[in-house]
Short mmCIF file of C-alpha atoms and ligand atoms in Angstrom, two decimals:
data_model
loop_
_atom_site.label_atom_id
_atom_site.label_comp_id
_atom_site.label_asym_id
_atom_site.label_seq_id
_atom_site.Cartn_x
_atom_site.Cartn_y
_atom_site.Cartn_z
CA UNK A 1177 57.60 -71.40 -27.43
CA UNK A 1178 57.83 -74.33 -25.23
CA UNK A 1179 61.35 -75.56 -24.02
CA UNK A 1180 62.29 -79.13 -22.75
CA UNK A 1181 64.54 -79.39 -19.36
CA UNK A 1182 66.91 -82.17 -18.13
CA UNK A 1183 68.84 -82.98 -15.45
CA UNK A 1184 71.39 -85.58 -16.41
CA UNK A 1185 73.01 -88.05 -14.48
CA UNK A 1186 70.05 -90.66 -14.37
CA UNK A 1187 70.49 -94.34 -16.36
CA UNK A 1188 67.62 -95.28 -18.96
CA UNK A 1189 65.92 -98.61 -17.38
CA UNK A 1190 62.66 -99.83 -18.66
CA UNK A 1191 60.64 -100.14 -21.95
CA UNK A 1192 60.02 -97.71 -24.85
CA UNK A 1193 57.68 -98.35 -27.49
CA UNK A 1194 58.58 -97.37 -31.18
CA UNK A 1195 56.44 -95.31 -32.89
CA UNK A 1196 55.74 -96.13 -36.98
CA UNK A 1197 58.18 -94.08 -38.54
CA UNK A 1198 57.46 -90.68 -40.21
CA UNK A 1199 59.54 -91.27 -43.58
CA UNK A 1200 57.62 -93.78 -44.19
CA UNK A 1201 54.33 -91.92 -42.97
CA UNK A 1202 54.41 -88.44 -45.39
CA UNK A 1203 54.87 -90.60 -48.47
CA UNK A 1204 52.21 -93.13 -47.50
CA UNK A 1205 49.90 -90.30 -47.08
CA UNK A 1206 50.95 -88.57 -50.38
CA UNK A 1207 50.20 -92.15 -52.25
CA UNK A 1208 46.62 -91.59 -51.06
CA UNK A 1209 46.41 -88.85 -53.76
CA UNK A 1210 46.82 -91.31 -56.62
CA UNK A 1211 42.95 -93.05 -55.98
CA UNK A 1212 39.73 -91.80 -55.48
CA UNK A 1213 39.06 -94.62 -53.02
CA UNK A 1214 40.16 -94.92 -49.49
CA UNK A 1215 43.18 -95.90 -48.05
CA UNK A 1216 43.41 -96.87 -44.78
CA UNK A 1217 46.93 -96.28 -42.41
CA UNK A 1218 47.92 -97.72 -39.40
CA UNK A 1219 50.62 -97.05 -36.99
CA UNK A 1220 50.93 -93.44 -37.83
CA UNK A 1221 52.81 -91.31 -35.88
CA UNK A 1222 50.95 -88.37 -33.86
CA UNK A 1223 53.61 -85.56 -34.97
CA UNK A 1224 53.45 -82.24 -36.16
CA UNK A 1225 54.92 -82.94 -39.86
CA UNK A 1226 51.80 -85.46 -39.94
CA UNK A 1227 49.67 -82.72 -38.89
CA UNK A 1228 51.29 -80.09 -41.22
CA UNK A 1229 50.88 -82.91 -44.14
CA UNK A 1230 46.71 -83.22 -43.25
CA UNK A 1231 46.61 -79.74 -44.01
CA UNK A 1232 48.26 -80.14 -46.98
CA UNK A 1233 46.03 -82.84 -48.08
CA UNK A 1234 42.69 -80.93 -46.97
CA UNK A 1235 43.70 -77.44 -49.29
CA UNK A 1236 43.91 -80.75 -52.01
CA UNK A 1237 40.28 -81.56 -51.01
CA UNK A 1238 41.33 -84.28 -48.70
CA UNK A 1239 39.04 -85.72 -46.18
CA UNK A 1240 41.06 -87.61 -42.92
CA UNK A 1241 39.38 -89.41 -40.44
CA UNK A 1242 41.63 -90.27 -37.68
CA UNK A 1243 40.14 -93.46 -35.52
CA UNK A 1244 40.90 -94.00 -31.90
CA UNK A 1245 42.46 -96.81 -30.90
CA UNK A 1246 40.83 -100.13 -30.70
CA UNK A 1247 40.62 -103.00 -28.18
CA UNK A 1248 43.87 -105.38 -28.81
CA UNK A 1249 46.19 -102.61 -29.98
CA UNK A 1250 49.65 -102.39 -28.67
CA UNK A 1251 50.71 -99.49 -26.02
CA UNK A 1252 52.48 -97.90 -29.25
CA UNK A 1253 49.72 -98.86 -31.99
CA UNK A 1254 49.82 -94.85 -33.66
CA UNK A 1255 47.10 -93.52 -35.16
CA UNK A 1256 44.57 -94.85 -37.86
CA UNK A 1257 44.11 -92.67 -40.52
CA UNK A 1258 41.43 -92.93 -43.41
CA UNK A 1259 42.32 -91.33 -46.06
CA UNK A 1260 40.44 -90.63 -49.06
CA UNK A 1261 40.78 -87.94 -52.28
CA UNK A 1262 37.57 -89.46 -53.89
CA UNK A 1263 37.49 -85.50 -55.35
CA UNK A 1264 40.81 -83.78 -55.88
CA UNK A 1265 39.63 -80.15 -55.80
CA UNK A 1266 42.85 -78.01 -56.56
CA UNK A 1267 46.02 -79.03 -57.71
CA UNK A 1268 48.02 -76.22 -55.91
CA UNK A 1269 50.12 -76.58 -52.94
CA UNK A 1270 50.85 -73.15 -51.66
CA UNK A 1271 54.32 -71.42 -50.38
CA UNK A 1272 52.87 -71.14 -46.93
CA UNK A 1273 51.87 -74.58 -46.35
CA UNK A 1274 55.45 -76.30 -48.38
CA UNK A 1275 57.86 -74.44 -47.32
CA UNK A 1276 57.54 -75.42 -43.87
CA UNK A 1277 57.71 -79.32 -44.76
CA UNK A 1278 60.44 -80.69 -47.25
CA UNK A 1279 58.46 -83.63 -48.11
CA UNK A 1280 55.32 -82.03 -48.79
CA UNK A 1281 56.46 -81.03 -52.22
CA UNK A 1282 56.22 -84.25 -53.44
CA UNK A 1283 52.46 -84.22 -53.74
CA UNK A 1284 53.92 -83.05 -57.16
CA UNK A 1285 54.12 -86.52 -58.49
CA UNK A 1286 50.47 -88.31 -57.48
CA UNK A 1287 48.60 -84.78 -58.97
CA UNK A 1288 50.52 -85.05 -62.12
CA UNK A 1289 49.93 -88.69 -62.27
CA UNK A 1290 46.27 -88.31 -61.61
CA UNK A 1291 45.41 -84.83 -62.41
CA UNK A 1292 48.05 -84.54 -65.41
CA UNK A 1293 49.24 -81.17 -63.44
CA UNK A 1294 50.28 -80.01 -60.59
CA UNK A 1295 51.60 -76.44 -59.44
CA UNK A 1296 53.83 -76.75 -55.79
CA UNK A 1297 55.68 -74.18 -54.22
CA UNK A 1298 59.43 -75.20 -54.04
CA UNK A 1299 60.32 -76.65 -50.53
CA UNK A 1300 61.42 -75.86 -46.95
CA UNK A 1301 62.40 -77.99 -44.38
CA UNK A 1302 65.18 -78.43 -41.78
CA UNK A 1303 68.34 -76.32 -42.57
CA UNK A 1304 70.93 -79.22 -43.11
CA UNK A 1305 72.24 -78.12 -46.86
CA UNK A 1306 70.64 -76.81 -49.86
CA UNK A 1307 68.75 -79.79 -50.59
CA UNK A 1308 67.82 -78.57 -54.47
CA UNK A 1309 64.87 -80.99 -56.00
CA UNK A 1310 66.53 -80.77 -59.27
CA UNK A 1311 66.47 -84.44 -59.55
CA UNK A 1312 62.64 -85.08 -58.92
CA UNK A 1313 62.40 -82.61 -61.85
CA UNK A 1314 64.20 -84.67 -64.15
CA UNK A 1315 62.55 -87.36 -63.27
CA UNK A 1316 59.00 -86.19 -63.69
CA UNK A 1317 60.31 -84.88 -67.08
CA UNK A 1318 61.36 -87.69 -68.39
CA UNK A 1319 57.85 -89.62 -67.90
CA UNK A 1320 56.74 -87.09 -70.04
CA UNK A 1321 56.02 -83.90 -67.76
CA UNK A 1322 56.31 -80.32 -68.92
CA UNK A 1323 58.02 -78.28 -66.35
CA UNK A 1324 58.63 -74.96 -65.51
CA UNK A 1325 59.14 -72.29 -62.69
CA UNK A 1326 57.82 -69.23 -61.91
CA UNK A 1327 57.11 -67.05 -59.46
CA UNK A 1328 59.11 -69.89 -56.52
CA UNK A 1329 56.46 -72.64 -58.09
CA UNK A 1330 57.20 -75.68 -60.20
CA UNK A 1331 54.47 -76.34 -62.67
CA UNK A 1332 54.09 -79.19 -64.01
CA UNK A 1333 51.41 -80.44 -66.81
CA UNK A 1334 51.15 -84.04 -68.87
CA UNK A 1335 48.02 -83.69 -70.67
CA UNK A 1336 47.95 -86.75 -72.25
CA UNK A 1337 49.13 -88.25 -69.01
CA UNK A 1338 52.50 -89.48 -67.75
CA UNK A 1339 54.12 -91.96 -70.21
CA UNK A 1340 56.60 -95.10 -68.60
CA UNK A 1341 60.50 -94.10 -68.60
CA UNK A 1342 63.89 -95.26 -68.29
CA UNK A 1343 65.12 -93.27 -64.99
CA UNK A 1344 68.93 -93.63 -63.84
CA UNK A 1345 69.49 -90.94 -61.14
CA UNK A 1346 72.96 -89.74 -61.22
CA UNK A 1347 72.99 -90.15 -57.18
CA UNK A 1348 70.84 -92.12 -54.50
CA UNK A 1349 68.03 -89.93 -53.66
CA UNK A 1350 65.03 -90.88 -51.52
CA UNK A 1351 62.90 -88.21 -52.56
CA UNK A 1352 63.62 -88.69 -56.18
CA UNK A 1353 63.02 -92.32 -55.79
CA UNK A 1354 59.54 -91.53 -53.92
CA UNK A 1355 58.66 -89.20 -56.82
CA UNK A 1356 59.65 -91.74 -59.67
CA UNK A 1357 58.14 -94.68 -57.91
CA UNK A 1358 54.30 -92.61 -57.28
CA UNK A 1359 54.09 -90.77 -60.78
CA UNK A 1360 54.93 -94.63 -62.29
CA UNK A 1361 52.45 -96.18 -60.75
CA UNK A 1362 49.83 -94.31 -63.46
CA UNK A 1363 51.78 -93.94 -66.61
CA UNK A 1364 51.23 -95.62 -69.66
CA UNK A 1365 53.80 -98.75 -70.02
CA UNK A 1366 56.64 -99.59 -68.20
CA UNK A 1367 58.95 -97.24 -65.84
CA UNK A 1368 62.62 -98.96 -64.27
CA UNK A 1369 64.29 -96.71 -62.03
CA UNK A 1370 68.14 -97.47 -61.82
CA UNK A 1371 70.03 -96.45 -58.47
CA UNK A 1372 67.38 -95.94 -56.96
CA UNK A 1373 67.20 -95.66 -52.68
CA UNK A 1374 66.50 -98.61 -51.23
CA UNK A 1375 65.81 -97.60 -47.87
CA UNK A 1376 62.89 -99.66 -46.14
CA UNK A 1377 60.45 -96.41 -46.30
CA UNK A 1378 60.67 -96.65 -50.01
CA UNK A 1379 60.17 -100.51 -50.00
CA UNK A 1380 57.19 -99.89 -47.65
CA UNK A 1381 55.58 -97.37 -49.59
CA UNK A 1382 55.94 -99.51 -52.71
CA UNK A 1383 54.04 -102.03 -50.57
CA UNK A 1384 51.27 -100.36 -50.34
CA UNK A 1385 51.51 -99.63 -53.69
CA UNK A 1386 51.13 -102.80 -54.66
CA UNK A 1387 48.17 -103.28 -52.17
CA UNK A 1388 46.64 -100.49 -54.31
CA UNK A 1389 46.55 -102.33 -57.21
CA UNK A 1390 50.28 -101.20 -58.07
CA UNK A 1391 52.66 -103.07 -60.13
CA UNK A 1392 56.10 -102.30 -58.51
CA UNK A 1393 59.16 -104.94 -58.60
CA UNK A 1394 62.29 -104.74 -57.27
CA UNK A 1395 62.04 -102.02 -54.40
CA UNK A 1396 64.34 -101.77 -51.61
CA UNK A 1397 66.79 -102.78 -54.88
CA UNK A 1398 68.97 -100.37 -57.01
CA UNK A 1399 66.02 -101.30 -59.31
CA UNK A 1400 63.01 -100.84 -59.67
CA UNK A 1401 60.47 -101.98 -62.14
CA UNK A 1402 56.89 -100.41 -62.31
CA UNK A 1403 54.59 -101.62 -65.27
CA UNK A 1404 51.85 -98.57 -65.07
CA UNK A 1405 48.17 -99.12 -64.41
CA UNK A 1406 44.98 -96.63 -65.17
CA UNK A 1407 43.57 -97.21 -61.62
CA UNK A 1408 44.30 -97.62 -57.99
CA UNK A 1409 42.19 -98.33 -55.77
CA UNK A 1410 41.88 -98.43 -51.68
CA UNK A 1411 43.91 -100.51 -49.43
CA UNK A 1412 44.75 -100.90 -45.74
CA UNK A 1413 48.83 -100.40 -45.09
CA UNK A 1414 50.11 -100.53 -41.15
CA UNK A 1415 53.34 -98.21 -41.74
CA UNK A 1416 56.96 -100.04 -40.26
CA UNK A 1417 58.57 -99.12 -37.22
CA UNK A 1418 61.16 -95.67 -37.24
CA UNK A 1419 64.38 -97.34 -37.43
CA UNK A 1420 65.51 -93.69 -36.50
CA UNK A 1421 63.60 -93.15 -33.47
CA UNK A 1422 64.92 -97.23 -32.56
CA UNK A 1423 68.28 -96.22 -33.25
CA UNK A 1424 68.34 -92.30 -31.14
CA UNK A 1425 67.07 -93.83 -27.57
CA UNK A 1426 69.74 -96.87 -28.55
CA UNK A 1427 72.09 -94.12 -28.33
CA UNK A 1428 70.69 -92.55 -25.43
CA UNK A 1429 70.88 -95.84 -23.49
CA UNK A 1430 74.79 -96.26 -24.70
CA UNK A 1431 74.71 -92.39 -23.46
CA UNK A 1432 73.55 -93.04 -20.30
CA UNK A 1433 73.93 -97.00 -20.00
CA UNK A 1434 70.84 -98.95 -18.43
CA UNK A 1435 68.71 -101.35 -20.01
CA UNK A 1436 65.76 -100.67 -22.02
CA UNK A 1437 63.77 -102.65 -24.52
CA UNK A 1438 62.59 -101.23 -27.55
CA UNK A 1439 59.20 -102.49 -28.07
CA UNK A 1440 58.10 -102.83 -31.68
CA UNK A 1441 61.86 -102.03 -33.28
CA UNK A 1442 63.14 -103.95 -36.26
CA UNK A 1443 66.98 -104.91 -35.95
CA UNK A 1444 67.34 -105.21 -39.63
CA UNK A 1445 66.14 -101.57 -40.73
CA UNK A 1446 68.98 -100.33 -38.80
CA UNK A 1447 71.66 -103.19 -38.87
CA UNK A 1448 74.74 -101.20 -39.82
CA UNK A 1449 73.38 -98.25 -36.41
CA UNK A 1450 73.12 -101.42 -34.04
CA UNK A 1451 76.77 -102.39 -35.14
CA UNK A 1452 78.47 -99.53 -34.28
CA UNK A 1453 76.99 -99.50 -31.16
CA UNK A 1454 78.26 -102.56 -30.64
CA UNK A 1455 81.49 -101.94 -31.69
CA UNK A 1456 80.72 -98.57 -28.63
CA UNK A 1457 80.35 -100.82 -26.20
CA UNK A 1458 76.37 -100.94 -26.04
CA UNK A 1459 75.09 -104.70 -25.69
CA UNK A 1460 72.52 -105.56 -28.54
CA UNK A 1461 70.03 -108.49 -28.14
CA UNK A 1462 67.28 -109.21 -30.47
CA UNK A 1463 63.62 -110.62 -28.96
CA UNK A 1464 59.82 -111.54 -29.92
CA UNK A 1465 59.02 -108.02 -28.70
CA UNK A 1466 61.63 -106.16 -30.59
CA UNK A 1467 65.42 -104.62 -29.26
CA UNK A 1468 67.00 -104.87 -26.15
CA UNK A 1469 70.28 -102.87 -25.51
CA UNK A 1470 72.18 -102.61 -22.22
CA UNK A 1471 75.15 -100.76 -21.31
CA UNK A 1472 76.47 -101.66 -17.39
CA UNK A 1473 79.68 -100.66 -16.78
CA UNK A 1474 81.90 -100.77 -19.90
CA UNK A 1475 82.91 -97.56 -21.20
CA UNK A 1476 81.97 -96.24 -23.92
CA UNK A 1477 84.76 -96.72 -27.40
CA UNK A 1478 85.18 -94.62 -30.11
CA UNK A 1479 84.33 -95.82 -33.48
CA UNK A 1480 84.70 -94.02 -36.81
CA UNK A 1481 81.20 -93.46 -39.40
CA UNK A 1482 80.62 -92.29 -42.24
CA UNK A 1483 76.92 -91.63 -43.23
CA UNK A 1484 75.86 -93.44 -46.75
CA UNK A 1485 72.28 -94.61 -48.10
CA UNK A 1486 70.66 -97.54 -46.91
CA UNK A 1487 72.09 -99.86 -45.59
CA UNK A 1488 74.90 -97.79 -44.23
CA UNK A 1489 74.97 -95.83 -41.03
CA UNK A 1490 72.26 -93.46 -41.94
CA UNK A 1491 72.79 -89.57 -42.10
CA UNK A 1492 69.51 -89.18 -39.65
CA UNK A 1493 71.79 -90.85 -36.77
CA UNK A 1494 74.69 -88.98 -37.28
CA UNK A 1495 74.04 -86.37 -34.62
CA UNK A 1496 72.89 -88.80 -32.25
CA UNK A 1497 76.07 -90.83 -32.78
CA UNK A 1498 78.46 -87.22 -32.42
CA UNK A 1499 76.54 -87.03 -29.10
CA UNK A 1500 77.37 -90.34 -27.58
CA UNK A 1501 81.17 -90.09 -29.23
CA UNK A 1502 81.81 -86.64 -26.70
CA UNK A 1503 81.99 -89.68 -24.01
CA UNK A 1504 84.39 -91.90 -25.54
CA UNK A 1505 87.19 -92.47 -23.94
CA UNK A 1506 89.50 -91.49 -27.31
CA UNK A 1507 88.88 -89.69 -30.41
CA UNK A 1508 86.36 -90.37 -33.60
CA UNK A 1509 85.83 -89.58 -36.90
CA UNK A 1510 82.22 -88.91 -38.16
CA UNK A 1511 82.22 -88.05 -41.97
CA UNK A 1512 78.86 -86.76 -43.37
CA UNK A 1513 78.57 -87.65 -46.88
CA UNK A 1514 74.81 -86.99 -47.93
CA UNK A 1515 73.94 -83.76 -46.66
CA UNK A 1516 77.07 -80.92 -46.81
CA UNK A 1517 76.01 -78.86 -44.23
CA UNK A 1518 74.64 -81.46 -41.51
CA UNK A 1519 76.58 -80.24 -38.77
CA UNK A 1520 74.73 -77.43 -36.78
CA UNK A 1521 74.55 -79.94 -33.82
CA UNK A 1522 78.72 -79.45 -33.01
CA UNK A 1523 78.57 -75.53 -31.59
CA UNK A 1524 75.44 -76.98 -29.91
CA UNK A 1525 77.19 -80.02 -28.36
CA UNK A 1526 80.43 -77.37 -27.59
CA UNK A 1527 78.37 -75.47 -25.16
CA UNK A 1528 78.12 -78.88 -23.37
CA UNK A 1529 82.11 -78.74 -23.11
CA UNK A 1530 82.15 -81.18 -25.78
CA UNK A 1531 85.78 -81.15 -27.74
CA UNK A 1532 84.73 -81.38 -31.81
CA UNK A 1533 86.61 -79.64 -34.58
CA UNK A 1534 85.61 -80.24 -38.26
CA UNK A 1535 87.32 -80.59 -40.72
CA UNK A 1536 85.12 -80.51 -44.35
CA UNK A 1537 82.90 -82.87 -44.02
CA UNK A 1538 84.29 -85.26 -41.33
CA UNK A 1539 83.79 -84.10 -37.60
CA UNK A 1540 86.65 -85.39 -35.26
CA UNK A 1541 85.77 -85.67 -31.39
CA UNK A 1542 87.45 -85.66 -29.05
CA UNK A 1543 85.70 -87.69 -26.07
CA UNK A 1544 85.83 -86.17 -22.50
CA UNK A 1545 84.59 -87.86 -19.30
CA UNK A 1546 81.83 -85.30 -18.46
CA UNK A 1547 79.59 -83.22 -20.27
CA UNK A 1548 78.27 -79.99 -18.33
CA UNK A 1549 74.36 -79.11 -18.76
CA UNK A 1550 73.76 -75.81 -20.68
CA UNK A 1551 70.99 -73.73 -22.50
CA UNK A 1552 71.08 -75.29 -26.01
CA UNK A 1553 69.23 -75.33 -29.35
CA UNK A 1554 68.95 -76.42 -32.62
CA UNK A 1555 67.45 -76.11 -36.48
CA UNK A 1556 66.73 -79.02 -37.33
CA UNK A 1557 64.81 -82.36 -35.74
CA UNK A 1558 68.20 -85.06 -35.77
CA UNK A 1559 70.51 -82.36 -34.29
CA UNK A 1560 67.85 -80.99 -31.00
CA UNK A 1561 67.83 -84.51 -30.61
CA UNK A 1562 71.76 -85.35 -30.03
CA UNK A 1563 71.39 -82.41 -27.58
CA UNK A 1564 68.93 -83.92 -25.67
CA UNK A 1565 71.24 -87.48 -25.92
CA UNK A 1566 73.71 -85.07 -24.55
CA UNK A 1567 71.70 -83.48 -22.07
CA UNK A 1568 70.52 -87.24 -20.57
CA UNK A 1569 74.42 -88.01 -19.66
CA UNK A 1570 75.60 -84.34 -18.77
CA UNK A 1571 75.95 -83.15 -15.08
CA UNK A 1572 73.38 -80.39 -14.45
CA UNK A 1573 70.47 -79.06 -15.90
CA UNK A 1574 70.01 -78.27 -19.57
CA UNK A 1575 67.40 -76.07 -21.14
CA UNK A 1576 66.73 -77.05 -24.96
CA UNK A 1577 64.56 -74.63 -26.73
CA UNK A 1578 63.33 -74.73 -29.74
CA UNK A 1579 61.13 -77.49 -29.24
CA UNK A 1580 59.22 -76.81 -32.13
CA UNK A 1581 61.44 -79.77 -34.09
CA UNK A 1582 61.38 -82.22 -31.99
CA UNK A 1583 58.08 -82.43 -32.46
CA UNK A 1584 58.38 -82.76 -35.95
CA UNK A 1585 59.91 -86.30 -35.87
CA UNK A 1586 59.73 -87.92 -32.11
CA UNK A 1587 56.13 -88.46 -31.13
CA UNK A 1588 55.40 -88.26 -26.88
CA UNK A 1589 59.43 -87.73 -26.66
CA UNK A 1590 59.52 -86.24 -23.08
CA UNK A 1591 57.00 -89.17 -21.65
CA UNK A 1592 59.08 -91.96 -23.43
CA UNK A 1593 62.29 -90.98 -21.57
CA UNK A 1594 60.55 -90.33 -18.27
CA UNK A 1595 58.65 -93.37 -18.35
CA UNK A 1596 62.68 -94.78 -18.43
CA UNK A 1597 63.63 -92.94 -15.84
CA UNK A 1598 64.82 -89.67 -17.23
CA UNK A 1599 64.40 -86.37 -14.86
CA UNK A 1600 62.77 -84.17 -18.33
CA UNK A 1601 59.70 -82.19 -18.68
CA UNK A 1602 58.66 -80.01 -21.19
CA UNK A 1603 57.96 -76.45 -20.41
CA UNK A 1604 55.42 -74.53 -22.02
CA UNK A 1605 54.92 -71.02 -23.43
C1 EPZ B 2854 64.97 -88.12 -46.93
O1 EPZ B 2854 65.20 -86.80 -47.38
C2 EPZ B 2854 64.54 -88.00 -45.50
N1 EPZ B 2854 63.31 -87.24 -45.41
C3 EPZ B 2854 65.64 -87.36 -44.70
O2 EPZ B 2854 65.25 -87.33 -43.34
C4 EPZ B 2854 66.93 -88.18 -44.84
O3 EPZ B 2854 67.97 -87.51 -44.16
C5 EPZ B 2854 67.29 -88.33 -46.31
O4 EPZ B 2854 66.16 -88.89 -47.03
C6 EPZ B 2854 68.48 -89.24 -46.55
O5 EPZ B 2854 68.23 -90.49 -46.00
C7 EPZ B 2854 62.14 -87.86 -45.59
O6 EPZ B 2854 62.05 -89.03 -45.90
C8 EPZ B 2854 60.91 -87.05 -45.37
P1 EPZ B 2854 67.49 -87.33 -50.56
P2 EPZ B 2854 65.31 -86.50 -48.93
O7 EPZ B 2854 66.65 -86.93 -51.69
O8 EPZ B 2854 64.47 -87.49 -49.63
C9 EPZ B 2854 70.57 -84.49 -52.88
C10 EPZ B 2854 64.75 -86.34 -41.27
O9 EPZ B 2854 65.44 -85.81 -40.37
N2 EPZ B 2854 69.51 -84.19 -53.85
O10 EPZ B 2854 67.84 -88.77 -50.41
O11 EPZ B 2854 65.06 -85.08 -49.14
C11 EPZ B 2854 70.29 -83.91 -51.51
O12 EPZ B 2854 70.60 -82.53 -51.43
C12 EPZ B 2854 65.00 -86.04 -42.72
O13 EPZ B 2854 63.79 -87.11 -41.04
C13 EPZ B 2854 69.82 -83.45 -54.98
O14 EPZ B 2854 70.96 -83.03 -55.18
O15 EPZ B 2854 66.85 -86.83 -49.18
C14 EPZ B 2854 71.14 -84.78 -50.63
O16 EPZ B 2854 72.46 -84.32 -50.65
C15 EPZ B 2854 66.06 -85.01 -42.93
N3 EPZ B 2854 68.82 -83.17 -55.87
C16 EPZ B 2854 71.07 -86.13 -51.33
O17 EPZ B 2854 70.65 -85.87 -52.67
C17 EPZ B 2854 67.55 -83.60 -55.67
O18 EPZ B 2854 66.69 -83.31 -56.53
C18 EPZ B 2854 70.09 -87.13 -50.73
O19 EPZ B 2854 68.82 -86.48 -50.59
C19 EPZ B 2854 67.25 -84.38 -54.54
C20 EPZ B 2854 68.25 -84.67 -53.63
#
């Protein structure tokens, strides 16, 4: 299994392009399920969930086509992927291909919306909680879906097709709101979907929606509107920038300090991140090309989060954030209110000598002036990254293994950092 080594001590100067952003990606690719005509994405990001998601597709009878880049793309224009599922040939998504990717179960809601069934192995994903998908149950059974389990599958049939629905869900859930929003799009009448997420992945997947021939209102509000149709058709959709990925190398800088420019970032699908690391000590400038931040000889401050859906700090920076806050000079408090077991990153960050107790579901940490390079790991993508945040500003070399999920979420990682002038390489086998 290959392993990724640093030796910290080096500032982050130069530019780093942002890759399109994988939340929005996996649902994008799902939509393609709901039309038997092409859809066309740009900007995808080469990573291994994408990868793991084709497969998924193909077992549906999903053809890709992944085009090379053309003449006049940008440095970090991802890949184009052609999409089409002009004949869906099985409606079953197997254990072995779910349960290794969270969001692949919710190919659930463009088969039943198109096939009127569906059978899909209950989820995996990273270990950060139970993460049930009670919700996107409900919600499918309310527009009219018959559900049951058996044997670690949901299946789900609507033989007369899915039928339009009030949904309210009793909590802000992405995936739920992903699963409402697709299985709408092809029900018969009207669907409104009441605290819903309004993250910008959901808002850009309704996009493209729309492009399809969709008829969403209201997304990226509590509500959503979606008056079904009986046909989508093919579209072209360049998926948005990974306010995540923007937001972990902002962190890194503010970890390290330097100046780097984040090509292609968008300062208002991470507002509340950019902020805090303000309120750090980080300096945050906006351009034509995208983010700038800089950190040159202030210290960096402690500053309290709490996690919360969109637009507050979100839970997939929360790690990142713990990392920086071990090098503030005083303590923080870092509550984690989405996930309740999001904290496999602080025994990781201890064997850098970082000072963290917890204490339910707020971390407090206690910032010390240097971190010490150690063998480290993690289960799940956010947390490997704070280690290697901590790794980039620790004295020494650190060894972090378990690669494996890092390349789930941060596409060409190692050369990014490099390219900034990190000492990192990634060690195979
Ligand atoms: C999405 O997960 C993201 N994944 C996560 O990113 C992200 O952390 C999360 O949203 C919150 O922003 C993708 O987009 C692929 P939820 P999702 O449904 O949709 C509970 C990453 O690192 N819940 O909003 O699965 C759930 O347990 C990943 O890129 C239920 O109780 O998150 C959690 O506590 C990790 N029942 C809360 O809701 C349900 O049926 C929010 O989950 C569904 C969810």
């Amino acid at each position: 299994m290959d392993r990724i080594r640093i030796v910290g001590g080096n500032k982050l100067n130069g530019t780093i392009p942002i890759s399109g952003a994988k939340n929005a990606a996996l649902p994008l690719m799902i939509a393609s399920l709901l039309t038997d005509e092409t859809l066309i994405l740009e900007n995808v990001p080469r990573l291994a969930d994408v990868a793991q998601l084709q497969r998924i597709l193909g077992n549906h009878g999903v053809d890709i086509m992944a085009a090379g880049k053309r003449p006049g793309d940008h440095e970090y224009q991802g890949q184009t992927l052609h999409i089409s599922a002009a004949n869906i040939i099985d409606t079953t998504a197997p254990y072995e291909l779910v349960s290794r990717m969270r969001a692949s179960f919710w190919v659930i809601a463009p088969l039943l919306a198109r096939m009127h069934e569906a059978k899909v192995s209950l989820p995996g994903g990273c270990a950060i909680g139970t993460r049930p998908v009670d919700l996107l149950i409900e919600a499918l059974e309310k527009l009219g879906a018959d559900i049951t389990i058996d044997g670690g599958y949901v299946i789900a049939r609507a033989p007369g097709g899915l039928k339009g629905a009030e949904i309210d869900f009793p909590k802000v859930t992405v995936s739920g709101t992903h699963v409402a929003l697709m299985a709408a799009t092809l029900a018969k009448g009207t669907t409104v979907i009441t605290n819903a997420a309004c993250e910008p992945e959901v808002l850009d997947v309704a996009d493209c929606l729309n492009k399809m021939g969709a008829r969403v209102s209201g997304a990226g509000t509590p509500r959503i509107v979606v008056e079904g149709v009986t046909k989508l058709h093919g579209a072209r959709h360049t998926v948005l920038p990974d306010r995540i990925e923007t937001g972990t190398y902002a962190m890194a800088v503010a970890m390290t300090g330097g100046d780097v420019q984040l090509n292609g970032a968008r300062p208002e699908l991470l507002q509340a991140a950019l902020d805090v690391l303000t309120e750090a000590g980080a300096e945050i400038s906006v351009n034509n090309e995208g983010i700038r931040v800089t950190r040159n000889g202030a210290g960096i401050r402690p500053v309290n989060v709490s996690t919360s859906p969109f637009p507050g700090f979100p839970t997939d920076l929360q790690a990142q954030f713990m990392a920086l806050m071990t090098r503030a000079g005083g303590a923080s408090h870092i509550t984690e209110t989405i996930f309740e077991n999001r904290f496999m990153h602080v025994q990781e960050l201890a064997r850098f000598g970082a000072r963290i107790h917890l204490d339910g579901e707020t971390a407090i940490v206690e910032g010390i002036e240097t971190l010490r390079g150690a063998p480290v790991m993690a289960t799940d993508l956010r947390a490997s990254v704070s280690l290697v945040i901590a790794a980039l500003a620790a004295e020494g070399e650190t060894m972090v293994n378990r690669v494996y999920h890092l390349d789930r979420g941060f596409e060409r990682l190692e050369d990014k950092l490099s390219a900034c002038g990190a000492t990192i390489e990634r060690l195979s086998g």
